[in-house]
Amino acid sequence: MFRQRPKEECRKVREMLSEYLDNRLSLEGQTAVEHHLEGCPGCRDELDSLQMTVRLLHRVPMVPSPRSFALADSEPRRLAYSQPWVGWLRPATAVAALLLVFFFAGDLLHIFEPAVLPTEGEARLMAPEEAQPAPDVPADVFGAEKSLPTGPAGSASQPRSPESPLPEEAAAVAWLPPVEIALSILVVVLGGLMIFATWQRRRVARARISPEKRE
Amino acid sequence: MEEQELISASQAGDLDCFNSLVERYQRQVYNLCLRMLGHPDLAEDAAQETFLSAYRAIPRFRGGDFRAWLLRIAANACHDQLRARRRYHPASLDSLVLEAESSLWADQDESPEDYALRQELGQFINEGLASLPEEQRSVVVLCDIQGLSYEEVAQVTRSSLGTVKSRLSRGRARLRDYLLEHGELLPPEFRQYK
């Protein structure tokens, strides 16, 4: 007479039977399953039926290939090997786009502008009637008769003071717009190339390349 | 040529070497596609797409199990087909394929009645596979029909070993239940479990 096995134990053992069939259980698991099977005819039937199913599947034959799937010597070669740069398009576009976002964000948040205020001596040196414009500073930025460039709020039409932007600060941000423009152009160009390459690949994939496939 | 030499030559652009690889693996690829899609025309399309995709991707192959890599491409091609068609017609297997299959199943001294029974049994197994969810079907086909190990199946399906074991266990049990519903066509030793 078989003693009644808890349903939970049977459920757990049945989940292990597939691995048990394939000898993929640990020694401990294998022992536990075999011990359970000794006293549980329901689980033994479960194991036997699974084993029969696997045996039937093992008898499913490998059907011969209906034809050769060898590729013809045509477009796939040109696309695969004449455009090795295509594989670099996506990461290059992503990097350019990230740099563009970084510089745009930095420009909006003014993180590229130096935070250090000039000393009184430095401010006197930079007075328009005395100082030569720095080589990398546009000549009209600090012209005496011209209005100051629009910068932080309130500074556009104020006379020069120690707190107003110095040539170094203006120089620090003057390079930003050209960089942003260049990155924008780069992203557009790379993105366009990527779209074109993808379209071309899909166009070939839709065509039937192998001559054996054609009627 | 050794397989690694064929792969290296294929990566360098040698189409003949790539086609040698195609000849080696096309039967396995076609059979996976046939068991996944259940129709020879769909299986042909998926197999052709597999080798086309493999040809484009082989420059990025970084070594390892080439068969698993190729079968993964095939599994993806089948998935794309299933997603596009959203249905599975195992009953649409045409008689030509069924005859080719059943001849492989037949024994030498088989009677016509046994031949017919075996033909129907093959059909039921195909229908049973069709009744499985796609992820269970792929694991059962790869493991029990194609003969891949758990680790290879995990590579092909890009899932963990635990997931493979779970899907295989459920797939086998579900297929067993389906076959038991048609117990009158099963071998006698199977029918007792109904």
Short mmCIF file of N, CA and C in Angstrom, two decimals, chain A residues 71-81, chain B residues 10-19 22 49-60 69-70 73:
data_model
loop_
_atom_site.label_atom_id
_atom_site.label_comp_id
_atom_site.label_asym_id
_atom_site.label_seq_id
_atom_site.Cartn_x
_atom_site.Cartn_y
_atom_site.Cartn_z
N LEU A 71 24.18 31.18 -51.79
CA LEU A 71 23.92 32.52 -52.30
C LEU A 71 24.58 32.71 -53.66
N ALA A 72 23.92 33.49 -54.52
CA ALA A 72 24.48 33.80 -55.83
C ALA A 72 25.51 34.90 -55.70
N ASP A 73 26.42 34.94 -56.65
CA ASP A 73 27.47 35.96 -56.65
C ASP A 73 26.93 37.25 -57.25
N SER A 74 26.27 38.03 -56.39
CA SER A 74 25.67 39.26 -56.89
C SER A 74 25.65 40.30 -55.79
N GLU A 75 24.52 40.94 -55.60
CA GLU A 75 24.46 42.09 -54.71
C GLU A 75 24.94 41.87 -53.28
N PRO A 76 24.63 40.72 -52.64
CA PRO A 76 25.04 40.59 -51.24
C PRO A 76 26.50 40.86 -51.01
N ARG A 77 27.37 40.48 -51.99
CA ARG A 77 28.80 40.70 -51.79
C ARG A 77 29.09 42.19 -51.74
N ARG A 78 28.51 42.95 -52.68
CA ARG A 78 28.79 44.39 -52.72
C ARG A 78 28.31 45.05 -51.45
N LEU A 79 27.13 44.70 -51.01
CA LEU A 79 26.60 45.35 -49.82
C LEU A 79 27.38 44.95 -48.58
N ALA A 80 27.77 43.68 -48.50
CA ALA A 80 28.40 43.20 -47.27
C ALA A 80 29.82 43.70 -47.14
N TYR A 81 30.58 43.79 -48.25
CA TYR A 81 32.00 44.05 -48.11
C TYR A 81 32.49 45.33 -48.78
N SER B 10 35.20 33.47 -45.28
CA SER B 10 33.91 34.13 -45.52
C SER B 10 33.94 35.55 -45.01
N GLN B 11 34.57 35.77 -43.86
CA GLN B 11 34.66 37.11 -43.31
C GLN B 11 35.51 38.02 -44.20
N ALA B 12 36.45 37.39 -44.93
CA ALA B 12 37.29 38.17 -45.84
C ALA B 12 36.62 38.40 -47.19
N GLY B 13 35.45 37.80 -47.39
CA GLY B 13 34.71 38.06 -48.62
C GLY B 13 34.61 36.91 -49.59
N ASP B 14 35.07 35.71 -49.19
CA ASP B 14 35.04 34.57 -50.10
C ASP B 14 33.65 33.94 -50.08
N LEU B 15 32.86 34.18 -51.13
CA LEU B 15 31.49 33.68 -51.18
C LEU B 15 31.45 32.16 -51.31
N ASP B 16 32.42 31.59 -52.02
CA ASP B 16 32.45 30.14 -52.17
C ASP B 16 32.62 29.45 -50.82
N CYS B 17 33.47 29.99 -49.99
CA CYS B 17 33.66 29.42 -48.66
C CYS B 17 32.40 29.58 -47.82
N PHE B 18 31.74 30.71 -47.95
CA PHE B 18 30.48 30.88 -47.21
C PHE B 18 29.45 29.87 -47.69
N ASN B 19 29.39 29.65 -49.00
CA ASN B 19 28.43 28.67 -49.51
C ASN B 19 28.78 27.26 -49.06
N VAL B 22 27.08 27.07 -45.94
CA VAL B 22 25.65 26.92 -46.21
C VAL B 22 25.31 25.45 -46.45
N GLU B 49 16.31 33.59 -45.94
CA GLU B 49 16.56 34.84 -45.22
C GLU B 49 17.65 34.65 -44.17
N THR B 50 17.68 33.46 -43.56
CA THR B 50 18.70 33.14 -42.55
C THR B 50 20.10 33.25 -43.16
N PHE B 51 20.30 32.64 -44.31
CA PHE B 51 21.65 32.63 -44.88
C PHE B 51 22.02 33.99 -45.46
N LEU B 52 21.03 34.72 -45.91
CA LEU B 52 21.29 36.08 -46.38
C LEU B 52 21.73 36.96 -45.21
N SER B 53 21.00 36.86 -44.10
CA SER B 53 21.36 37.63 -42.91
C SER B 53 22.72 37.20 -42.36
N ALA B 54 22.98 35.90 -42.40
CA ALA B 54 24.26 35.39 -41.90
C ALA B 54 25.42 35.91 -42.75
N TYR B 55 25.20 36.00 -44.05
CA TYR B 55 26.25 36.50 -44.94
C TYR B 55 26.58 37.95 -44.61
N ARG B 56 25.55 38.74 -44.32
CA ARG B 56 25.79 40.15 -43.98
C ARG B 56 26.42 40.29 -42.61
N ALA B 57 26.08 39.38 -41.69
CA ALA B 57 26.52 39.52 -40.30
C ALA B 57 27.84 38.83 -40.00
N ILE B 58 28.30 37.95 -40.90
CA ILE B 58 29.47 37.14 -40.56
C ILE B 58 30.74 37.96 -40.31
N PRO B 59 30.90 39.16 -40.88
CA PRO B 59 32.08 39.94 -40.49
C PRO B 59 32.10 40.28 -39.00
N ARG B 60 30.94 40.27 -38.36
CA ARG B 60 30.87 40.61 -36.93
C ARG B 60 30.91 39.36 -36.04
N TRP B 69 25.17 30.21 -33.38
CA TRP B 69 25.02 31.56 -33.96
C TRP B 69 24.09 31.53 -35.17
N LEU B 70 24.28 30.53 -36.03
CA LEU B 70 23.46 30.42 -37.23
C LEU B 70 22.01 30.08 -36.90
N ILE B 73 20.07 33.05 -35.75
CA ILE B 73 19.58 33.85 -36.87
C ILE B 73 18.34 33.20 -37.47
#
